[in-house]
PDB file of C-alpha atoms and ligand atoms in Angstrom:
ATOM      1  CA  SER L 255     -41.756  21.336  12.920  1.00 46.00           C
ATOM      2  CA  LEU L 256     -40.140  18.609  14.739  1.00 54.00           C
ATOM      3  CA  ARG L 257     -37.322  17.074  12.816  1.00 55.00           C
ATOM      4  CA  ILE L 258     -36.076  13.463  13.363  1.00 56.00           C
ATOM      5  CA  ASN L 259     -32.307  13.612  12.534  1.00 54.00           C
ATOM      6  CA  ASN L 260     -31.552  10.124  12.039  1.00 60.00           C
ATOM      7  CA  LEU L 261     -34.182   9.816   9.323  1.00 66.00           C
ATOM      8  CA  HIS L 262     -33.308  12.359   7.368  1.00 75.00           C
ATOM      9  CA  LYS L 263     -29.516  12.194   7.509  1.00 87.00           C
ATOM     10  CA  ARG L 264     -27.507  11.266   4.525  1.00 93.00           C
ATOM     11  CA  GLU L 265     -24.537   9.301   5.548  1.00 95.00           C
ATOM     12  CA  LEU L 266     -21.066   9.567   3.641  1.00 97.00           C
ATOM     13  CA  ASN L 267     -18.414   7.002   4.371  1.00 98.00           C
ATOM     14  CA  PHE L 268     -15.040   8.217   3.669  1.00 98.00           C
ATOM     15  CA  LYS L 269     -11.652   6.138   3.552  1.00 98.00           C
ATOM     16  CA  PHE L 270      -8.615   8.386   4.780  1.00 98.00           C
ATOM     17  CA  VAL L 271      -4.913   6.778   4.886  1.00 97.00           C
ATOM     18  CA  ILE L 272      -2.506   8.161   7.290  1.00 97.00           C
ATOM     19  CA  ILE L 273       0.964   7.266   6.125  1.00 96.00           C
ATOM     20  CA  GLY L 274       4.604   8.272   7.058  1.00 95.00           C
ATOM     21  CA  ASP L 275       7.956   7.007   8.564  1.00 95.00           C
ATOM     22  CA  PHE L 276       7.780   5.114  11.891  1.00 95.00           C
ATOM     23  CA  GLY L 277       7.482   6.841  14.748  1.00 97.00           C
ATOM     24  CA  VAL L 278       6.329  10.111  13.440  1.00 97.00           C
ATOM     25  CA  GLY L 279       2.912  10.054  15.353  1.00 98.00           C
ATOM     26  CA  LYS L 280       0.494   8.531  12.941  1.00 98.00           C
ATOM     27  CA  THR L 281      -1.178   6.303  15.495  1.00 97.00           C
ATOM     28  CA  SER L 282      -1.054   8.993  18.251  1.00 98.00           C
ATOM     29  CA  ILE L 283      -2.804  11.527  15.760  1.00 98.00           C
ATOM     30  CA  ILE L 284      -5.590   9.055  15.281  1.00 98.00           C
ATOM     31  CA  GLY L 285      -5.876   8.134  18.923  1.00 98.00           C
ATOM     32  CA  ARG L 286      -6.355  11.807  19.774  1.00 98.00           C
ATOM     33  CA  TYR L 287      -8.532  12.672  17.212  1.00 98.00           C
ATOM     34  CA  THR L 288     -10.809   9.674  17.862  1.00 98.00           C
ATOM     35  CA  GLU L 289     -10.273   8.760  21.628  1.00 97.00           C
ATOM     36  CA  GLY L 290      -8.955  12.190  23.044  1.00 97.00           C
ATOM     37  CA  GLN L 291      -5.998  10.325  24.349  1.00 97.00           C
ATOM     38  CA  PHE L 292      -2.283  10.461  24.182  1.00 97.00           C
ATOM     39  CA  SER L 293       0.345   8.295  25.498  1.00 97.00           C
ATOM     40  CA  THR L 294       3.890   9.098  25.676  1.00 95.00           C
ATOM     41  CA  SER L 295       4.989   5.508  25.166  1.00 94.00           C
ATOM     42  CA  TYR L 296       5.883   4.064  21.687  1.00 91.00           C
ATOM     43  CA  LYS L 297       3.412   1.025  20.827  1.00 91.00           C
ATOM     44  CA  ILE L 298       4.778   0.131  17.072  1.00 90.00           C
ATOM     45  CA  THR L 299       2.068  -0.399  14.771  1.00 88.00           C
ATOM     46  CA  ILE L 300       2.284  -3.983  13.059  1.00 84.00           C
ATOM     47  CA  GLY L 301       0.770  -4.359   9.673  1.00 83.00           C
ATOM     48  CA  ALA L 302      -2.238  -1.842   9.476  1.00 86.00           C
ATOM     49  CA  ASP L 303      -4.546  -0.262  11.886  1.00 90.00           C
ATOM     50  CA  PHE L 304      -8.041   0.989  11.577  1.00 92.00           C
ATOM     51  CA  ALA L 305     -10.224   3.568  13.656  1.00 97.00           C
ATOM     52  CA  LEU L 306     -13.481   5.183  12.825  1.00 97.00           C
ATOM     53  CA  LYS L 307     -14.651   8.966  13.679  1.00 98.00           C
ATOM     54  CA  THR L 308     -18.197  10.055  13.238  1.00 97.00           C
ATOM     55  CA  LEU L 309     -18.743  13.699  12.556  1.00 97.00           C
ATOM     56  CA  GLU L 310     -22.333  15.256  12.872  1.00 96.00           C
ATOM     57  CA  TRP L 311     -21.222  17.389   9.689  1.00 95.00           C
ATOM     58  CA  ASP L 312     -24.721  19.457   9.191  1.00 94.00           C
ATOM     59  CA  GLU L 313     -28.116  18.991  10.085  1.00 92.00           C
ATOM     60  CA  ASP L 314     -28.513  16.855   6.822  1.00 92.00           C
ATOM     61  CA  THR L 315     -24.921  14.852   6.841  1.00 94.00           C
ATOM     62  CA  ARG L 316     -23.310  12.505   8.865  1.00 96.00           C
ATOM     63  CA  VAL L 317     -19.393  11.775   7.822  1.00 97.00           C
ATOM     64  CA  ASN L 318     -17.988   8.517   9.199  1.00 98.00           C
ATOM     65  CA  LEU L 319     -14.104   9.014   8.532  1.00 98.00           C
ATOM     66  CA  HIS L 320     -12.511   5.388   8.155  1.00 98.00           C
ATOM     67  CA  LEU L 321      -8.811   6.040   9.204  1.00 98.00           C
ATOM     68  CA  TRP L 322      -6.234   3.640   7.873  1.00 97.00           C
ATOM     69  CA  ASP L 323      -3.010   3.741   9.930  1.00 94.00           C
ATOM     70  CA  ILE L 324       0.020   1.954   8.544  1.00 90.00           C
ATOM     71  CA  ALA L 325       3.334   0.642  10.313  1.00 88.00           C
ATOM     72  CA  GLY L 326       5.484   3.118   9.250  1.00 88.00           C
ATOM     73  CA  HIS L 327       8.503   0.750   9.014  1.00 85.00           C
ATOM     74  CA  GLU L 328       6.941  -0.888   6.255  1.00 71.00           C
ATOM     75  CA  ARG L 329       9.373  -0.068   3.108  1.00 64.00           C
ATOM     76  CA  PHE L 330       8.288   2.341   0.570  1.00 56.00           C
ATOM     77  CA  GLY L 331       6.455   0.421  -2.258  1.00 55.00           C
ATOM     78  CA  SER L 332       5.753  -2.509  -0.083  1.00 66.00           C
ATOM     79  CA  LEU L 333       2.226  -1.463   0.924  1.00 68.00           C
ATOM     80  CA  THR L 334       0.030  -3.334  -1.035  1.00 74.00           C
ATOM     81  CA  GLY L 335      -2.799  -1.600  -3.426  1.00 82.00           C
ATOM     82  CA  VAL L 336      -5.291  -3.211  -0.784  1.00 85.00           C
ATOM     83  CA  PHE L 337      -4.139  -0.665   2.036  1.00 89.00           C
ATOM     84  CA  TYR L 338      -4.886   2.305  -0.475  1.00 92.00           C
ATOM     85  CA  ARG L 339      -8.160   1.119  -2.444  1.00 93.00           C
ATOM     86  CA  HIS L 340     -10.942   3.304  -2.416  1.00 95.00           C
ATOM     87  CA  ALA L 341      -8.941   6.106  -0.069  1.00 97.00           C
ATOM     88  CA  VAL L 342     -10.387   9.183  -0.840  1.00 98.00           C
ATOM     89  CA  ALA L 343      -7.774  11.333   0.973  1.00 98.00           C
ATOM     90  CA  ALA L 344      -4.519  11.264   2.933  1.00 98.00           C
ATOM     91  CA  ALA L 345      -2.475  12.839   5.457  1.00 98.00           C
ATOM     92  CA  ILE L 346       1.450  12.305   5.141  1.00 98.00           C
ATOM     93  CA  VAL L 347       2.881  12.761   8.376  1.00 98.00           C
ATOM     94  CA  PHE L 348       6.497  13.627   9.673  1.00 96.00           C
ATOM     95  CA  ASP L 349       8.292  14.090  12.710  1.00 96.00           C
ATOM     96  CA  LEU L 350       9.644  17.832  13.259  1.00 95.00           C
ATOM     97  CA  THR L 351      12.285  16.470  15.492  1.00 94.00           C
ATOM     98  CA  ARG L 352      13.608  14.105  12.934  1.00 94.00           C
ATOM     99  CA  PRO L 353      14.568  15.937   9.653  1.00 92.00           C
ATOM    100  CA  GLU L 354      15.219  12.488   7.867  1.00 93.00           C
ATOM    101  CA  THR L 355      11.165  11.910   8.107  1.00 95.00           C
ATOM    102  CA  TYR L 356      10.688  14.774   6.033  1.00 94.00           C
ATOM    103  CA  SER L 357      12.960  13.728   3.347  1.00 93.00           C
ATOM    104  CA  SER L 358      10.460  10.678   3.366  1.00 94.00           C
ATOM    105  CA  VAL L 359       7.521  12.720   2.531  1.00 96.00           C
ATOM    106  CA  GLU L 360       8.168  12.776  -1.228  1.00 96.00           C
ATOM    107  CA  LYS L 361       8.615   9.146  -1.404  1.00 93.00           C
ATOM    108  CA  TRP L 362       5.257   8.508   0.611  1.00 94.00           C
ATOM    109  CA  LEU L 363       3.485  10.906  -1.833  1.00 96.00           C
ATOM    110  CA  ILE L 364       5.175   9.145  -4.973  1.00 95.00           C
ATOM    111  CA  ASP L 365       3.889   5.789  -3.887  1.00 92.00           C
ATOM    112  CA  LEU L 366       0.278   6.999  -2.710  1.00 94.00           C
ATOM    113  CA  ARG L 367      -0.034   8.974  -6.340  1.00 95.00           C
ATOM    114  CA  ARG L 368       0.699   5.737  -7.975  1.00 93.00           C
ATOM    115  CA  LYS L 369      -1.458   3.584  -6.276  1.00 93.00           C
ATOM    116  CA  VAL L 370      -4.378   5.268  -5.788  1.00 95.00           C
ATOM    117  CA  HIS L 371      -6.937   7.859  -7.698  1.00 96.00           C
ATOM    118  CA  LEU L 372     -10.430   9.189  -7.425  1.00 95.00           C
ATOM    119  CA  PRO L 373     -12.982   7.264  -9.640  1.00 91.00           C
ATOM    120  CA  GLY L 374     -12.795   9.817 -12.131  1.00 91.00           C
ATOM    121  CA  GLY L 375      -8.856   9.416 -12.323  1.00 94.00           C
ATOM    122  CA  LEU L 376      -7.637  12.509 -10.300  1.00 96.00           C
ATOM    123  CA  PRO L 377      -5.361  12.253  -7.413  1.00 97.00           C
ATOM    124  CA  ILE L 378      -6.789  12.046  -3.970  1.00 98.00           C
ATOM    125  CA  PRO L 379      -6.387  15.323  -1.956  1.00 98.00           C
ATOM    126  CA  VAL L 380      -3.537  15.125   0.668  1.00 98.00           C
ATOM    127  CA  VAL L 381      -2.406  17.368   3.720  1.00 98.00           C
ATOM    128  CA  ILE L 382       1.043  17.319   5.291  1.00 98.00           C
ATOM    129  CA  LEU L 383       0.983  16.997   9.014  1.00 98.00           C
ATOM    130  CA  ALA L 384       4.380  18.155  10.702  1.00 97.00           C
ATOM    131  CA  ASN L 385       3.662  16.614  13.815  1.00 97.00           C
ATOM    132  CA  LYS L 386       5.252  17.147  17.488  1.00 97.00           C
ATOM    133  CA  GLY L 387       4.708  20.598  16.998  1.00 96.00           C
ATOM    134  CA  ASP L 388       4.994  20.826  20.866  1.00 96.00           C
ATOM    135  CA  VAL L 389       8.253  20.299  20.818  1.00 95.00           C
ATOM    136  CA  THR L 390      10.750  22.894  20.429  1.00 82.00           C
ATOM    137  CA  VAL L 391      12.578  23.040  17.092  1.00 77.00           C
ATOM    138  CA  THR L 392      14.779  25.597  15.523  1.00 69.00           C
ATOM    139  CA  THR L 393      14.079  24.995  11.892  1.00 76.00           C
ATOM    140  CA  LEU L 394      11.104  24.160  10.144  1.00 79.00           C
ATOM    141  CA  PRO L 395      11.844  22.483   6.751  1.00 79.00           C
ATOM    142  CA  SER L 396      12.033  25.529   4.654  1.00 79.00           C
ATOM    143  CA  GLN L 397      11.139  23.959   1.238  1.00 89.00           C
ATOM    144  CA  ILE L 398       7.654  22.697   2.553  1.00 94.00           C
ATOM    145  CA  GLU L 399       5.518  25.577   1.215  1.00 93.00           C
ATOM    146  CA  ASP L 400       7.331  24.959  -2.256  1.00 94.00           C
ATOM    147  CA  PHE L 401       7.061  21.706  -2.114  1.00 96.00           C
ATOM    148  CA  CYS L 402       3.153  21.680  -1.309  1.00 97.00           C
ATOM    149  CA  LYS L 403       2.617  23.811  -4.423  1.00 96.00           C
ATOM    150  CA  ALA L 404       4.682  21.796  -7.036  1.00 96.00           C
ATOM    151  CA  ASN L 405       2.842  18.605  -5.840  1.00 97.00           C
ATOM    152  CA  ASN L 406      -0.652  19.787  -5.643  1.00 97.00           C
ATOM    153  CA  ILE L 407      -0.839  19.190  -2.035  1.00 98.00           C
ATOM    154  CA  LEU L 408      -3.996  20.920  -0.234  1.00 97.00           C
ATOM    155  CA  SER L 409      -2.424  22.234   2.625  1.00 96.00           C
ATOM    156  CA  TRP L 410       0.444  21.739   5.622  1.00 97.00           C
ATOM    157  CA  PHE L 411      -0.314  22.200   9.027  1.00 97.00           C
ATOM    158  CA  ILE L 412       2.013  22.091  12.251  1.00 96.00           C
ATOM    159  CA  THR L 413       0.355  19.515  14.819  1.00 97.00           C
ATOM    160  CA  SER L 414       0.647  17.748  18.049  1.00 98.00           C
ATOM    161  CA  ALA L 415      -1.224  14.732  19.212  1.00 98.00           C
ATOM    162  CA  LYS L 416       0.293  15.703  22.622  1.00 98.00           C
ATOM    163  CA  ASN L 417      -1.406  19.120  22.696  1.00 98.00           C
ATOM    164  CA  ASN L 418      -4.170  18.303  20.357  1.00 98.00           C
ATOM    165  CA  LEU L 419      -2.939  21.029  17.910  1.00 97.00           C
ATOM    166  CA  ASN L 420      -4.365  21.606  14.523  1.00 98.00           C
ATOM    167  CA  ILE L 421      -5.667  17.796  14.139  1.00 98.00           C
ATOM    168  CA  ASP L 422      -9.528  18.609  13.909  1.00 98.00           C
ATOM    169  CA  GLU L 423      -8.435  21.506  11.252  1.00 98.00           C
ATOM    170  CA  ALA L 424      -6.657  19.107   9.055  1.00 98.00           C
ATOM    171  CA  MET L 425      -9.042  16.624   9.221  1.00 98.00           C
ATOM    172  CA  ILE L 426     -11.897  19.134   8.307  1.00 98.00           C
ATOM    173  CA  ARG L 427      -9.852  20.358   5.596  1.00 98.00           C
ATOM    174  CA  LEU L 428      -9.837  16.865   4.237  1.00 98.00           C
ATOM    175  CA  THR L 429     -13.347  16.029   4.674  1.00 98.00           C
ATOM    176  CA  ASN L 430     -14.319  19.422   2.912  1.00 98.00           C
ATOM    177  CA  ALA L 431     -12.208  18.184  -0.030  1.00 98.00           C
ATOM    178  CA  ALA L 432     -13.560  14.843   0.023  1.00 98.00           C
ATOM    179  CA  ILE L 433     -17.546  16.081   0.245  1.00 97.00           C
ATOM    180  CA  GLN L 434     -16.740  18.211  -2.671  1.00 96.00           C
ATOM    181  CA  ASN L 435     -15.242  15.328  -4.515  1.00 96.00           C
ATOM    182  CA  HIS L 436     -18.010  13.023  -3.819  1.00 93.00           C
TER     183      HIS L 436
HETATM  184  P1  LIG C 280       4.753   3.480  13.655  1.00 97.61           P
HETATM  185  O1  LIG C 280       3.391   2.546  14.185  1.00 97.61           O
HETATM  186  O2  LIG C 280       5.838   2.669  14.070  1.00 97.61           O
HETATM  187  O3  LIG C 280       4.736   3.792  12.305  1.00 97.61           O
HETATM  188  O4  LIG C 280       4.840   4.875  14.353  1.00 97.61           O
HETATM  189  P2  LIG C 280       3.605   6.039  14.386  1.00 97.61           P
HETATM  190  O5  LIG C 280       3.720   6.885  13.544  1.00 97.61           O
HETATM  191  O6  LIG C 280       2.391   5.364  14.774  1.00 97.61           O
HETATM  192  O7  LIG C 280       4.256   6.855  15.751  1.00 97.61           O
HETATM  193  P3  LIG C 280       3.479   6.795  17.166  1.00 97.61           P
HETATM  194  O8  LIG C 280       1.836   7.541  17.139  1.00 97.61           O
HETATM  195  O9  LIG C 280       3.414   5.544  17.663  1.00 97.61           O
HETATM  196  O10 LIG C 280       4.392   7.890  18.366  1.00 97.61           O
HETATM  197  C1  LIG C 280       5.634   7.389  18.281  1.00 97.61           C
HETATM  198  C2  LIG C 280       6.123   8.124  19.503  1.00 97.61           C
HETATM  199  O11 LIG C 280       6.029   9.599  19.161  1.00 97.61           O
HETATM  200  C3  LIG C 280       5.285   7.766  20.875  1.00 97.61           C
HETATM  201  O12 LIG C 280       6.205   7.765  21.613  1.00 97.61           O
HETATM  202  C4  LIG C 280       4.505   9.285  20.934  1.00 97.61           C
HETATM  203  O13 LIG C 280       4.148   9.416  22.206  1.00 97.61           O
HETATM  204  C5  LIG C 280       5.318  10.125  20.312  1.00 97.61           C
HETATM  205  N1  LIG C 280       4.324  11.336  19.762  1.00 97.61           N
HETATM  206  C6  LIG C 280       3.433  11.092  18.964  1.00 97.61           C
HETATM  207  N2  LIG C 280       2.964  12.154  18.820  1.00 97.61           N
HETATM  208  C7  LIG C 280       3.535  13.159  19.467  1.00 97.61           C
HETATM  209  C8  LIG C 280       3.471  14.486  19.389  1.00 97.61           C
HETATM  210  O14 LIG C 280       2.758  15.259  19.043  1.00 97.61           O
HETATM  211  N3  LIG C 280       4.206  15.352  20.340  1.00 97.61           N
HETATM  212  C9  LIG C 280       5.215  14.359  21.274  1.00 97.61           C
HETATM  213  N4  LIG C 280       5.883  15.075  22.002  1.00 97.61           N
HETATM  214  N5  LIG C 280       5.364  13.317  21.200  1.00 97.61           N
HETATM  215  C10 LIG C 280       4.696  12.412  19.888  1.00 97.61           C
HETATM  216 MG1  LIG C 281       1.940   3.282  14.336  1.00 97.61          MG
END
């Protein structure tokens, strides 16, 4: 029989926060994911930014991802609860070419876990994105696997906003988790 999708579909709205140090590629990842574009020029984010991605998840479900993008130069702990409020998943981004940005991942995680929880009180699902994977780097942070296990991180990915590497995969992983928690 003929099925009119729009009438049948349930619509899920999820807020995801994308955090991490300045210049790691948060805005670029979101731009790649939502616009299919990448630019080599660095336009620093001031305050916070916002983008929407709609996924026709399955025959019955449409998912609207509300991607919140912060200014990485904000100091840890200075983000207000408003930024995190009602977030159901997070990506913490670091820059493979700048090891100090990996050191910050734990601080971002602590800030996040302190400021937002699922309605039932459980921590929100988190992925770590090791970005700029298109640039040749000699060493990956060796502790990342252990760090993920110890800190209840869903998964980590080497990503590239430039080459469109693993961004869809990471967002799908988070969306799956958000749907399960829904
Ligand atoms: P803030 O807004 O200051 O927090 O920075 P951000 O995390 O949003 O970084 P942004 O996306 O603005 O990227 C910073 C710089 O890194 C820009 O020059 C981008 O072109 C570059 N960049 C981002 N992602 C990639 C990537 O995957 N590969 C390469 N080679 N460069 C990237
Ligand atoms: Mg930005």
